[in-house]
Coordinates of C-alpha atoms in Angstrom, one line a residue:
Chain A
X23 CA 0.0 0.0 0.0
X24 CA 2.3 2.7 1.2
X25 CA 6.0 2.3 1.0
X26 CA 8.6 4.9 1.9
X27 CA 11.3 5.1 -0.7
X28 CA 13.4 7.8 0.9
X29 CA 13.7 9.3 4.3
X30 CA 15.9 12.2 5.1
X31 CA 16.4 14.4 8.2
X32 CA 16.5 13.8 11.9
X33 CA 14.0 14.4 14.7
X34 CA 14.0 18.0 15.8
X35 CA 14.0 17.9 19.5
X36 CA 14.4 21.6 19.8
X37 CA 11.1 22.0 18.0
X38 CA 9.5 19.4 20.2
X39 CA 10.4 21.4 23.2
X40 CA 9.1 24.5 21.6
X41 CA 5.7 22.9 20.9
X42 CA 5.5 21.7 24.5
X43 CA 6.5 25.1 25.9
X44 CA 3.6 26.7 24.0
X45 CA 1.1 24.4 25.8
X46 CA 1.1 26.4 29.0
X47 CA -2.3 27.7 29.7
X48 CA -5.6 25.8 29.4
X49 CA -7.8 27.4 26.9
X50 CA -11.4 27.3 28.1
X51 CA -13.1 29.0 25.2
X52 CA -14.1 27.3 22.0
X53 CA -11.2 27.7 19.6
X54 CA -12.4 26.4 16.3
X55 CA -15.5 25.0 14.8
X56 CA -14.8 22.5 12.2
X57 CA -17.5 22.0 9.7
X58 CA -18.9 19.0 7.9
X59 CA -16.0 16.9 6.6
X60 CA -17.9 13.7 6.9
X61 CA -17.7 10.8 4.5
X62 CA -20.5 9.8 2.1
X63 CA -21.4 7.2 4.8
X64 CA -22.7 10.0 7.0
X65 CA -20.6 8.4 9.8
X66 CA -18.7 10.4 12.4
X67 CA -17.8 14.0 12.0
X68 CA -15.2 16.1 13.9
X69 CA -15.8 19.2 16.0
X70 CA -12.7 20.6 17.6
X71 CA -13.9 22.2 20.9
X72 CA -10.6 23.1 22.5
X73 CA -7.0 23.4 21.3
X74 CA -3.7 24.6 22.8
X75 CA -3.2 28.3 23.5
X76 CA -0.7 29.1 20.8
X77 CA -0.9 26.4 18.1
X78 CA 2.1 26.1 15.8
X79 CA 1.1 27.5 12.4
X80 CA 1.7 25.4 9.3
X81 CA 0.9 26.0 5.7
X82 CA -0.1 22.9 3.8
X83 CA 0.0 24.0 0.1
X84 CA -2.5 22.2 -2.2
X85 CA -0.5 19.3 -3.8
X86 CA 0.2 19.4 -7.5
X87 CA -1.4 16.6 -9.6
X88 CA 0.7 15.6 -12.6
X89 CA -1.7 13.2 -14.2
X90 CA -4.9 13.2 -16.3
X91 CA -8.3 14.0 -14.9
X92 CA -9.0 14.9 -11.3
X93 CA -7.5 13.4 -8.2
X94 CA -10.2 11.7 -6.0
X95 CA -8.8 13.2 -2.8
X96 CA -7.5 16.6 -1.7
X97 CA -4.4 15.2 0.0
X98 CA -3.3 18.6 1.4
X99 CA -6.7 19.3 2.9
X100 CA -6.7 15.9 4.7
X101 CA -3.3 16.6 6.1
X102 CA -4.3 20.1 7.2
X103 CA -7.4 18.7 8.9
X104 CA -5.4 16.0 10.6
X105 CA -2.9 18.5 12.1
X106 CA -5.6 20.8 13.2
X107 CA -7.5 18.0 14.9
X108 CA -4.4 17.3 17.1
X109 CA -5.2 20.8 18.6
X110 CA -1.5 21.6 18.4
X111 CA -1.4 23.1 14.9
X112 CA -3.2 25.8 13.1
X113 CA -3.4 25.4 9.3
X114 CA -3.1 28.5 7.1
X115 CA -6.3 29.1 5.1
X116 CA -5.7 28.6 1.4
X117 CA -7.0 32.1 0.5
X118 CA -4.1 33.5 2.6
X119 CA -1.4 31.7 0.6
X120 CA 0.5 34.1 -1.7
X121 CA 1.9 31.2 -3.8
X122 CA 1.4 27.5 -4.4
X123 CA 4.9 26.0 -4.6
X124 CA 5.1 22.2 -5.1
X125 CA 8.8 21.7 -4.6
X126 CA 11.8 23.2 -2.9
X127 CA 13.0 25.2 -6.0
X128 CA 9.7 27.1 -6.1
X129 CA 9.7 28.0 -2.4
X130 CA 10.3 31.6 -1.5
X131 CA 10.5 31.8 2.3
X132 CA 9.7 35.6 2.3
X133 CA 6.2 34.7 1.1
X134 CA 5.4 32.7 4.2
X135 CA 4.7 33.8 7.7
X136 CA 3.8 30.4 9.2
X137 CA 6.2 28.4 11.4
X138 CA 6.3 25.5 8.9
X139 CA 5.5 24.8 5.3
X140 CA 4.6 21.5 3.6
X141 CA 4.5 21.2 -0.2
X142 CA 4.0 18.2 -2.3
X143 CA 3.1 16.7 -5.6
X144 CA 1.3 13.6 -6.8
X145 CA 1.9 11.8 -10.1
X146 CA 1.0 8.4 -11.6
X147 CA 3.5 5.8 -10.3
X148 CA 5.5 3.5 -12.5
X149 CA 3.5 0.5 -11.3
X150 CA -0.1 0.0 -12.4
X151 CA -2.7 1.5 -10.2
X152 CA -0.2 3.5 -8.2
X153 CA 0.5 7.1 -7.3
X154 CA 3.9 8.5 -6.4
X155 CA 3.7 11.2 -3.8
X156 CA 6.6 13.6 -3.0
X157 CA 6.4 15.9 0.0
X158 CA 8.8 18.4 1.5
X159 CA 8.6 20.0 4.9
X160 CA 10.3 23.3 5.7
X161 CA 11.1 25.4 8.8
X162 CA 10.2 28.8 7.5
X163 CA 12.0 30.9 10.2
X164 CA 15.3 29.0 9.7
X165 CA 14.8 28.7 5.9
X166 CA 15.6 25.0 6.1
X167 CA 14.2 21.8 4.7
X168 CA 13.4 19.4 7.6
X169 CA 12.3 16.4 5.7
X170 CA 11.9 15.0 2.2
X171 CA 9.7 12.0 1.5
X172 CA 8.7 10.0 -1.6
X173 CA 6.1 7.4 -1.1
X174 CA 3.9 5.1 -3.2
X175 CA 0.2 4.8 -2.7
X176 CA -2.5 2.6 -4.2
X177 CA -5.2 4.5 -6.1
X178 CA -7.8 3.8 -3.5
X179 CA -5.4 4.5 -0.7
X180 CA -4.9 8.2 -1.1
X181 CA -6.6 9.1 2.2
X182 CA -4.4 6.6 4.0
X183 CA -1.3 8.0 2.3
X184 CA -2.4 11.5 3.5
X185 CA -2.8 10.3 7.1
X186 CA 0.6 8.7 6.8
X187 CA 2.2 12.0 5.7
X188 CA 0.4 13.7 8.7
X189 CA 2.0 11.1 11.0
X190 CA 5.4 11.9 9.6
X191 CA 4.9 15.7 9.9
X192 CA 3.6 15.3 13.4
X193 CA 6.5 13.2 14.5
X194 CA 9.0 15.6 12.9
X195 CA 7.5 18.6 14.6
X196 CA 6.6 17.3 18.0
X197 CA 8.9 14.3 18.5
X198 CA 5.9 12.1 19.2
X199 CA 4.6 9.4 16.8
X200 CA 1.4 10.5 15.1
X201 CA -1.8 8.4 15.3
X202 CA -3.6 9.7 12.2
X203 CA -3.2 6.3 10.4
X204 CA -4.8 4.4 13.3
X205 CA -8.4 3.3 13.4
X206 CA -11.4 3.3 15.7
X207 CA -13.7 0.5 16.6
X208 CA -17.0 1.4 18.3
X209 CA -20.6 0.2 18.9
X210 CA -23.3 2.1 17.2
X211 CA -27.0 1.6 17.9
X212 CA -29.7 2.5 15.3
X213 CA -32.9 2.3 17.3
X214 CA -35.9 0.9 15.4
X215 CA -33.8 -1.0 12.8
X216 CA -34.0 -4.7 12.4
X217 CA -30.4 -5.1 13.4
X218 CA -29.9 -2.0 15.5
X219 CA -26.6 -3.1 17.2
X220 CA -23.5 -2.5 15.0
X221 CA -19.8 -2.9 15.5
X222 CA -18.3 -0.2 13.3
X223 CA -14.8 0.5 12.1
X224 CA -13.6 3.9 10.8
X225 CA -10.5 6.0 10.4
X226 CA -9.8 8.2 13.5
X227 CA -11.1 11.2 11.6
X228 CA -14.5 9.4 11.3
X229 CA -14.1 8.7 7.6
X230 CA -14.6 5.3 5.9
X231 CA -17.1 4.0 8.4
X232 CA -18.1 0.4 7.9
X233 CA -20.0 -2.2 9.9
X234 CA -17.9 -5.2 10.9
X235 CA -20.8 -7.0 12.6
X236 CA -24.5 -6.4 13.0
X237 CA -27.0 -7.9 15.4
X238 CA -30.5 -7.7 16.7
X239 CA -29.1 -8.2 20.2
X240 CA -26.6 -6.0 22.1
X241 CA -22.9 -5.9 21.3
X242 CA -20.4 -4.8 24.0
X243 CA -16.8 -4.3 25.0
X244 CA -15.0 -4.3 21.6
X245 CA -11.2 -4.6 21.9
X246 CA -8.2 -4.9 19.6
X247 CA -5.6 -7.6 19.4
X248 CA -2.1 -6.1 19.8
X249 CA -1.4 -6.9 16.1
X250 CA -4.4 -4.9 14.9
X251 CA -5.6 -7.8 12.8
X252 CA -8.2 -9.3 15.2
X253 CA -10.8 -7.9 17.5
X254 CA -12.8 -9.4 20.4
X255 CA -16.2 -8.4 21.8
X256 CA -19.3 -9.6 23.7
X257 CA -22.3 -10.4 21.7
X258 CA -25.8 -11.4 22.9
X259 CA -26.8 -12.9 19.5
X260 CA -27.8 -16.2 21.2
X261 CA -29.8 -14.2 23.8
X262 CA -26.9 -15.0 26.2
X263 CA -23.6 -13.1 26.4
X264 CA -20.6 -14.8 24.8
X265 CA -17.1 -13.6 23.9
X266 CA -16.2 -13.7 20.2
X267 CA -12.9 -13.4 18.5
X268 CA -13.1 -11.9 15.0
X269 CA -10.5 -11.7 12.2
X270 CA -11.0 -8.4 10.4
X271 CA -9.5 -9.4 7.0
X272 CA -11.6 -12.6 6.6
X273 CA -14.6 -11.9 8.8
X274 CA -14.0 -15.3 10.5
X275 CA -15.5 -15.5 14.0
X276 CA -14.7 -17.8 16.9
X277 CA -16.8 -18.1 20.0
X278 CA -14.3 -18.2 22.8
X279 CA -16.7 -18.5 25.8
X280 CA -20.4 -19.1 26.3
X281 CA -20.5 -20.1 30.0
X282 CA -23.6 -19.7 32.1
X283 CA -23.7 -16.2 33.6
X284 CA -21.4 -13.4 32.6
X285 CA -19.0 -13.6 29.7
X286 CA -17.6 -10.1 29.7
X287 CA -14.8 -7.6 29.3
X288 CA -12.3 -9.4 27.0
X289 CA -8.8 -7.9 27.1
X290 CA -5.9 -9.1 25.0
X291 CA -2.6 -9.6 26.7
X292 CA 0.3 -7.4 25.3
X293 CA 2.0 -10.5 23.7
X294 CA -1.3 -11.5 22.1
X295 CA -1.1 -15.0 23.5
X296 CA -3.8 -14.8 26.2
X297 CA -7.0 -12.9 27.0
X298 CA -8.2 -11.6 30.3
X299 CA -12.0 -11.8 30.7
X300 CA -14.8 -11.8 33.3
X301 CA -16.8 -15.0 33.9
X302 CA -19.4 -15.7 36.6
X303 CA -19.7 -19.4 35.9
X304 CA -18.5 -20.1 39.4
X305 CA -21.3 -18.0 40.8
X306 CA -19.6 -14.6 41.0
X307 CA -18.0 -12.2 38.5
X308 CA -14.3 -13.0 38.6
X309 CA -11.3 -12.2 36.4
X310 CA -9.9 -15.1 34.4
X311 CA -7.0 -15.4 31.9
X312 CA -7.5 -17.7 28.9
X313 CA -4.6 -19.2 27.0
X314 CA -5.7 -18.6 23.5
X315 CA -3.9 -21.6 22.1
X316 CA -5.3 -24.3 24.3
X317 CA -8.3 -22.3 25.7
X318 CA -7.3 -23.2 29.2
X319 CA -8.6 -20.8 31.9
X320 CA -6.8 -19.6 34.9
X321 CA -8.8 -17.9 37.6
X322 CA -7.1 -14.7 38.8
X323 CA -9.5 -13.2 41.4
X324 CA -11.5 -14.9 44.1
X325 CA -13.9 -12.6 46.0
X326 CA -17.6 -12.5 46.7
X327 CA -17.9 -8.9 45.4
X328 CA -18.0 -7.8 41.8
X329 CA -14.6 -8.1 40.0
X330 CA -14.6 -6.9 36.4
X331 CA -13.1 -4.7 33.6
X332 CA -9.5 -6.1 33.5
X333 CA -6.8 -4.3 31.6
X334 CA -3.2 -5.4 31.2
X335 CA -0.1 -3.6 32.3
X336 CA 2.3 -3.2 29.2
X337 CA 4.8 -5.7 30.7
X338 CA 2.0 -8.4 30.8
X339 CA 3.0 -9.2 34.4
X340 CA -0.1 -7.7 36.1
X341 CA -3.7 -6.8 35.4
X342 CA -5.7 -3.8 36.8
X343 CA -9.4 -4.3 37.3
X344 CA -12.5 -2.9 39.0
X345 CA -13.7 -4.4 42.3
X346 CA -16.4 -3.6 44.8
X347 CA -14.6 -5.5 47.5
X348 CA -14.2 -2.3 49.5
X349 CA -17.9 -1.5 49.3
X350 CA -17.7 0.8 46.2
X351 CA -16.1 0.1 42.9
X352 CA -12.4 1.0 42.9
X353 CA -9.4 0.1 40.8
X354 CA -7.1 -2.7 42.0
X355 CA -3.9 -4.3 40.6
X356 CA -3.2 -8.0 40.7
X357 CA 0.3 -9.4 40.2
X358 CA -0.1 -12.5 38.0
X359 CA 2.9 -14.3 39.5
X360 CA 2.1 -13.8 43.1
X361 CA -1.7 -13.1 42.9
X362 CA -0.9 -10.2 45.2
X363 CA -3.7 -7.5 45.1
X364 CA -3.1 -3.8 45.7
X365 CA -5.7 -1.0 45.6
X366 CA -4.8 1.8 43.3
X367 CA -7.6 4.4 43.6
X368 CA -8.7 6.1 46.8
X369 CA -10.1 9.4 45.7
X370 CA -13.8 9.4 45.1
X371 CA -16.6 6.9 45.6
X372 CA -16.6 5.3 42.2
X373 CA -13.6 4.6 40.0
X374 CA -14.1 2.0 37.3
X375 CA -13.2 0.6 33.8
X376 CA -9.6 1.6 33.8
X377 CA -7.2 1.4 30.9
X378 CA -3.4 1.6 31.2
X379 CA -1.4 4.2 29.3
X380 CA 1.1 2.7 26.7
X381 CA 4.1 3.5 28.9
X382 CA 2.5 1.9 32.0
X383 CA 3.1 5.1 34.0
X384 CA -0.6 6.1 34.3
X385 CA -4.1 4.8 34.1
X386 CA -7.3 6.3 32.9
X387 CA -10.8 5.4 34.2
X388 CA -14.3 6.5 34.9
X389 CA -14.5 8.7 38.0
X390 CA -17.6 9.8 39.8
X391 CA -17.6 13.1 41.6
X392 CA -20.7 14.7 43.0
X393 CA -22.9 12.1 41.2
X394 CA -21.4 13.0 37.8
X395 CA -19.2 10.6 35.8
X396 CA -16.0 12.0 34.3
X397 CA -12.9 10.5 32.7
X398 CA -9.9 10.9 35.0
X399 CA -6.2 9.9 34.8
X400 CA -3.9 8.9 37.7
X401 CA -0.2 8.5 37.8
X402 CA 0.7 5.0 39.1
X403 CA 3.6 6.1 41.2
X404 CA 2.4 9.3 42.8
X405 CA -1.3 8.4 42.8
X406 CA -2.1 11.9 41.7
X407 CA -5.6 12.0 40.1
X408 CA -6.7 14.6 37.5
X409 CA -10.2 14.9 36.0
X410 CA -10.0 15.4 32.2
X411 CA -13.6 15.9 31.1
X412 CA -16.4 18.1 32.3
X413 CA -19.3 16.5 30.5
X414 CA -21.6 14.1 32.4
X415 CA -22.0 10.4 32.0
X416 CA -18.6 10.0 30.4
X417 CA -17.4 6.4 30.0
X418 CA -15.3 3.9 28.2
X419 CA -12.0 5.7 27.8
X420 CA -9.6 4.2 25.2
X421 CA -6.1 5.6 24.8
X422 CA -4.3 6.3 21.5
X423 CA -1.2 4.1 21.0
X424 CA 1.1 7.2 21.3
X425 CA -0.4 7.9 24.8
X426 CA -1.2 11.5 23.9
X427 CA -4.9 11.5 23.6
X428 CA -7.9 9.3 24.6
X429 CA -11.3 8.7 23.1
X430 CA -14.4 8.2 25.3
X431 CA -18.2 8.0 25.1
X432 CA -20.5 10.7 26.3
X433 CA -23.9 12.1 25.7
X434 CA -25.2 15.3 24.2
X435 CA -28.4 17.0 25.3
X436 CA -31.3 14.7 24.5
X437 CA -29.3 11.7 25.3
X438 CA -27.6 10.9 22.0
X439 CA -24.4 8.9 22.6
X440 CA -21.4 10.5 20.9
X441 CA -17.6 10.0 21.1
X442 CA -15.3 12.7 22.5
X443 CA -11.5 13.0 22.6
X444 CA -9.3 14.7 25.1
X445 CA -5.5 14.9 25.3
X446 CA -3.9 13.4 28.4
X447 CA -2.7 16.9 29.4
X448 CA -6.4 18.0 29.2
X449 CA -5.5 20.8 26.7
X450 CA -7.0 19.5 23.5
X451 CA -10.6 18.4 23.1
X452 CA -12.7 17.4 20.2
X453 CA -15.9 15.5 19.6
X454 CA -17.0 13.1 16.9
X455 CA -20.8 13.4 16.7
X456 CA -22.5 10.7 14.6
X457 CA -24.8 11.6 11.8
X458 CA -27.2 8.9 13.0
X459 CA -27.8 6.7 16.1
X460 CA -26.0 6.4 19.4
X461 CA -22.2 5.8 19.3
X462 CA -20.3 4.4 22.2
X463 CA -17.5 2.1 23.5
X464 CA -14.7 3.4 21.3
X465 CA -11.6 1.2 21.0
X466 CA -8.5 2.9 19.6
X467 CA -6.5 0.6 17.4
X468 CA -2.8 -0.1 17.9
X469 CA -0.3 1.0 15.3
X470 CA -0.6 -1.0 12.1
X471 CA 2.5 -2.7 10.7
Chain B
X15 CA -41.3 11.4 47.4
X16 CA -39.5 8.0 47.1
X17 CA -42.7 6.1 47.8
X18 CA -44.7 8.1 45.3
X19 CA -42.1 7.5 42.6
X20 CA -42.1 3.8 43.4
X21 CA -45.9 3.6 43.2
X22 CA -45.6 5.4 39.9
X23 CA -43.0 3.0 38.8
X24 CA -45.2 0.0 39.8
X25 CA -48.1 1.5 38.0
X26 CA -46.1 2.0 34.9
X27 CA -44.7 -1.5 35.3
X28 CA -48.3 -2.8 35.5
X29 CA -49.3 -0.8 32.4
X30 CA -46.3 -1.9 30.5
X31 CA -46.7 -5.5 31.3
X32 CA -50.5 -5.5 30.8
X33 CA -50.3 -3.7 27.5
X34 CA -47.3 -5.8 26.5
X35 CA -49.0 -8.9 27.5
X36 CA -46.9 -12.0 27.9
X37 CA -44.1 -12.2 25.5
X38 CA -43.3 -15.5 23.9
X39 CA -40.3 -17.4 25.2
X40 CA -38.5 -17.1 21.9
X41 CA -38.3 -13.4 21.8
X42 CA -36.9 -11.0 24.3
X43 CA -36.9 -8.0 22.0
X44 CA -38.9 -5.2 23.6
X45 CA -40.2 -3.9 20.3
X46 CA -41.7 -7.3 19.4
X47 CA -43.8 -7.3 22.5
X48 CA -47.0 -5.7 21.3
X49 CA -50.7 -6.1 20.6
X50 CA -52.5 -6.5 23.9
X51 CA -54.5 -9.7 24.1
X52 CA -52.5 -11.3 21.3
X53 CA -49.6 -11.6 23.7
X54 CA -51.6 -13.4 26.3
X55 CA -52.9 -15.9 23.7
X56 CA -49.4 -16.5 22.5
X57 CA -48.3 -17.2 26.0
X58 CA -51.0 -19.8 26.5
X59 CA -50.5 -21.3 23.1
X60 CA -47.2 -22.8 24.4
X61 CA -49.2 -24.9 26.8
X62 CA -51.7 -25.9 24.1
X63 CA -49.0 -27.3 22.0
X64 CA -47.9 -29.4 25.0
X65 CA -51.2 -31.2 25.3
X66 CA -51.8 -31.7 21.6
X67 CA -50.1 -35.1 21.5
X68 CA -52.6 -36.3 24.1
X69 CA -55.4 -35.2 21.7
X70 CA -53.9 -37.4 19.0
X71 CA -53.7 -40.6 21.1
X72 CA -56.9 -39.9 23.1
X73 CA -60.0 -42.0 22.5
X74 CA -62.2 -39.1 23.5
X75 CA -64.1 -37.3 20.8
X76 CA -62.6 -34.3 19.3
X77 CA -65.2 -32.0 20.9
X78 CA -64.4 -33.4 24.4
X79 CA -60.7 -32.9 23.9
X80 CA -61.3 -29.5 22.5
X81 CA -63.4 -28.6 25.5
X82 CA -60.7 -29.8 27.9
X83 CA -58.2 -27.8 26.0
X84 CA -60.2 -24.7 26.1
X85 CA -60.8 -25.1 29.8
X86 CA -57.1 -25.5 30.5
X87 CA -56.5 -22.5 28.3
X88 CA -59.0 -20.5 30.3
X89 CA -57.5 -21.5 33.6
X90 CA -54.0 -20.6 32.3
X91 CA -55.2 -17.3 31.0
X92 CA -56.8 -16.5 34.4
X93 CA -53.6 -17.4 36.2
X94 CA -51.5 -15.3 33.8
X95 CA -53.9 -12.4 34.2
X96 CA -53.5 -12.5 38.0
X97 CA -49.7 -12.4 37.5
X98 CA -50.0 -9.6 35.0
X99 CA -52.0 -7.7 37.6
X100 CA -49.1 -8.2 40.0
X101 CA -46.5 -7.3 37.4
X102 CA -43.6 -9.1 35.8
X103 CA -41.0 -6.5 36.7
X104 CA -39.3 -5.8 40.1
X105 CA -37.3 -2.6 40.6
X106 CA -34.1 -1.8 42.5
X107 CA -32.4 1.1 44.1
X108 CA -29.3 2.7 42.5
X109 CA -26.2 0.5 42.7
X110 CA -28.2 -2.0 44.8
X111 CA -29.3 -5.6 44.2
X112 CA -31.3 -6.1 47.4
X113 CA -35.0 -6.7 47.0
X114 CA -37.4 -3.9 47.9
X115 CA -40.5 -4.8 50.1
X116 CA -42.7 -4.2 47.1
X117 CA -40.9 -6.9 45.1
X118 CA -41.8 -9.6 47.5
X119 CA -45.5 -9.6 46.9
X120 CA -44.9 -9.8 43.1
X121 CA -42.4 -12.6 43.5
X122 CA -44.6 -14.5 45.9
X123 CA -47.3 -14.6 43.2
X124 CA -44.8 -15.9 40.6
X125 CA -43.5 -18.5 43.0
X126 CA -47.0 -19.8 43.5
X127 CA -47.6 -20.1 39.8
X128 CA -44.2 -21.7 39.2
X129 CA -44.8 -24.3 41.9
X130 CA -48.1 -25.3 40.4
X131 CA -47.2 -25.3 36.7
X132 CA -43.5 -26.2 36.3
X133 CA -41.4 -25.0 33.4
X134 CA -38.4 -22.8 33.3
X135 CA -38.3 -19.0 33.5
X136 CA -35.6 -16.5 32.7
X137 CA -34.8 -13.7 35.1
X138 CA -33.4 -10.8 33.1
X139 CA -31.4 -8.3 35.1
X140 CA -30.9 -4.7 34.0
X141 CA -29.2 -1.5 35.2
X142 CA -29.6 2.2 34.5
X143 CA -27.1 4.0 32.3
X144 CA -25.1 5.5 35.1
X145 CA -21.7 3.8 35.8
X146 CA -19.6 1.7 33.5
X147 CA -21.2 -0.9 31.1
X148 CA -19.3 -4.0 32.3
X149 CA -19.8 -3.1 35.9
X150 CA -23.5 -2.6 35.2
X151 CA -23.6 -6.0 33.5
X152 CA -22.3 -7.6 36.8
X153 CA -24.9 -5.5 38.7
X154 CA -27.7 -6.7 36.5
X155 CA -26.6 -10.3 37.2
X156 CA -26.6 -9.6 40.9
X157 CA -30.2 -8.3 40.7
X158 CA -31.3 -11.4 38.7
X159 CA -29.6 -13.6 41.3
X160 CA -31.4 -11.8 44.2
X161 CA -34.7 -12.7 42.5
X162 CA -33.5 -16.2 41.8
X163 CA -32.5 -16.7 45.5
X164 CA -35.9 -15.3 46.7
X165 CA -37.9 -17.6 44.4
X166 CA -35.7 -20.5 45.4
X167 CA -36.4 -19.8 49.1
X168 CA -40.1 -19.8 48.2
X169 CA -39.7 -23.4 47.0
X170 CA -39.1 -23.0 43.2
X171 CA -36.1 -25.2 42.2
X172 CA -33.1 -23.2 41.1
X173 CA -32.7 -25.3 38.1
X174 CA -35.9 -23.8 36.7
X175 CA -34.7 -20.2 37.3
X176 CA -32.2 -19.1 34.7
X177 CA -30.5 -15.7 35.0
X178 CA -29.2 -13.4 32.3
X179 CA -28.0 -9.9 32.6
X180 CA -28.2 -7.2 29.9
X181 CA -26.7 -4.5 32.1
X182 CA -27.6 -1.1 30.7
X183 CA -27.8 -2.4 27.1
X184 CA -31.6 -2.7 27.0
X185 CA -33.3 0.2 28.8
X186 CA -37.1 0.3 29.0
X187 CA -36.8 4.1 28.8
X188 CA -34.1 6.0 27.0
X189 CA -32.5 9.2 28.3
X190 CA -31.4 10.8 31.5
X191 CA -33.2 11.6 34.8
X192 CA -34.3 9.6 37.8
X193 CA -37.8 9.0 36.5
X194 CA -36.3 7.0 33.6
X195 CA -33.4 5.5 35.4
X196 CA -35.7 4.1 38.1
X197 CA -37.6 2.1 35.5
X198 CA -34.5 0.7 34.0
X199 CA -33.0 -0.7 37.3
X200 CA -35.1 -3.9 37.1
X201 CA -35.4 -7.6 36.8
X202 CA -37.9 -8.9 34.2
X203 CA -39.5 -12.3 34.8
X204 CA -39.9 -14.0 31.5
X205 CA -42.0 -17.2 31.0

């Protein structure tokens, strides 16, 4: 699909520091309203509700097309929208561009007042059904080329190629890996339809929405395998809950459990070899780990209270989970070698459905405060808790693989379920309202190989 | 205040179940439960099917068999009507799975019927939308198990009382507010 033929230039850590230094104050007002850039599927749209105080400005010049007819996608517009959605960048409007250079020889730095400039061109590739895309990124102030890329894209993969370029630009300018090429899995409910429950997949900008699975009965708890090729979820299609494993490329499904009682909360281990889950076959909701090769189960918790919502630490050596053993739901950690259990959350009367940040240094979870449900994050070592959202009934946080931002489910007035995103530093916020139906339980994919 | 809302909830439960009638055992989809009396007939038709084989091997005339069948049907309909008057739903407090006093009278009526007729029932546990989905799934199961234990104490064998939890996935009423939430924190008794 996309192959990088050439890569030049190093990470600019100086710029990374500069971007971070700009994120000083929390901006409370609405920064930007982003109109309808939804796909023809009328799926999710993006509304940026809060960005950083002084976003880095970047000009993404419309790419030149050196072939016949019209290009299907406006690659530069997709990149500009990606960068703006991160909340850390402000794209220069096209009408404010004095020139439209496509390569270094045409660039006159005096014509640009943005911090950075991205130019590019697309031409038919040498292979059949391919495009060749060349991009160049410049530091305007220092009049310097930062990166030069040539990549190949399948004809139908232009959007993906654009997201890939966004990832490269983001990494070059911030020092952090971009997540514009990753995908979202979520549950959508279209009330009144014959199969109202859908498991949908889309790009992280909401484009390219498609249903992976539809059912007349509820679908819950979608999660990704660490390789990004498989997913797991709970389906009530037999009128009883069961955990299914589903290969995305082939659509092949395997029922992993269908025990009496709960079959809930699947969570793939970081090495992909086992799956944590919640079963109540022994009378009480407990966390188990299934070896996915031989399907053997190992019981991890043993308590008469509710134990549920397991999530793996990145080293695979311990699992964090929700338990009501202290009277109210709180987050606990269990060491898989010793079965030693430690309580992690103490602030607030309700902390549940935690997920671990990719570096293992923090967790995110649903936190109830004054009867209202927010998404909060807590450092594992210091135990310091910060509330990230101010909407009500926020739930199901899922962290992007670069650990910079998380997606969660919330409701708008009238009760429609929508997805929202908030950066882990709380400074960037955007929402993905759906054209139709209730959307919930987002699961952010890992990086794809 | 609390009592008034509970009474309201019970009244609504009664109306919902009465209008909804008895759903068939093969469908648990709320939207498919409709059409007043048709529901009750469907419910009894299950029993009719069970005695049909006797008709075939019986030496009685068709009219006699038919009369017996109709009488049984009438008795069954009467019993079901009494149950419907009591309700098929019991409600719970927020984040609780302990039975409320109001639930006991309803469950006693169901226990009596179950002891006299046999057959299996499904106790379907539900939660309101507040709190996390997986935790609510566990809470719904707890509620169904509370009902199961109570019925078992009344003499109904546990093997005939299956529990299933839908958590907050199948609300009776959509949207926020205690008036709606209180109707969604429930166990439905399904024959």
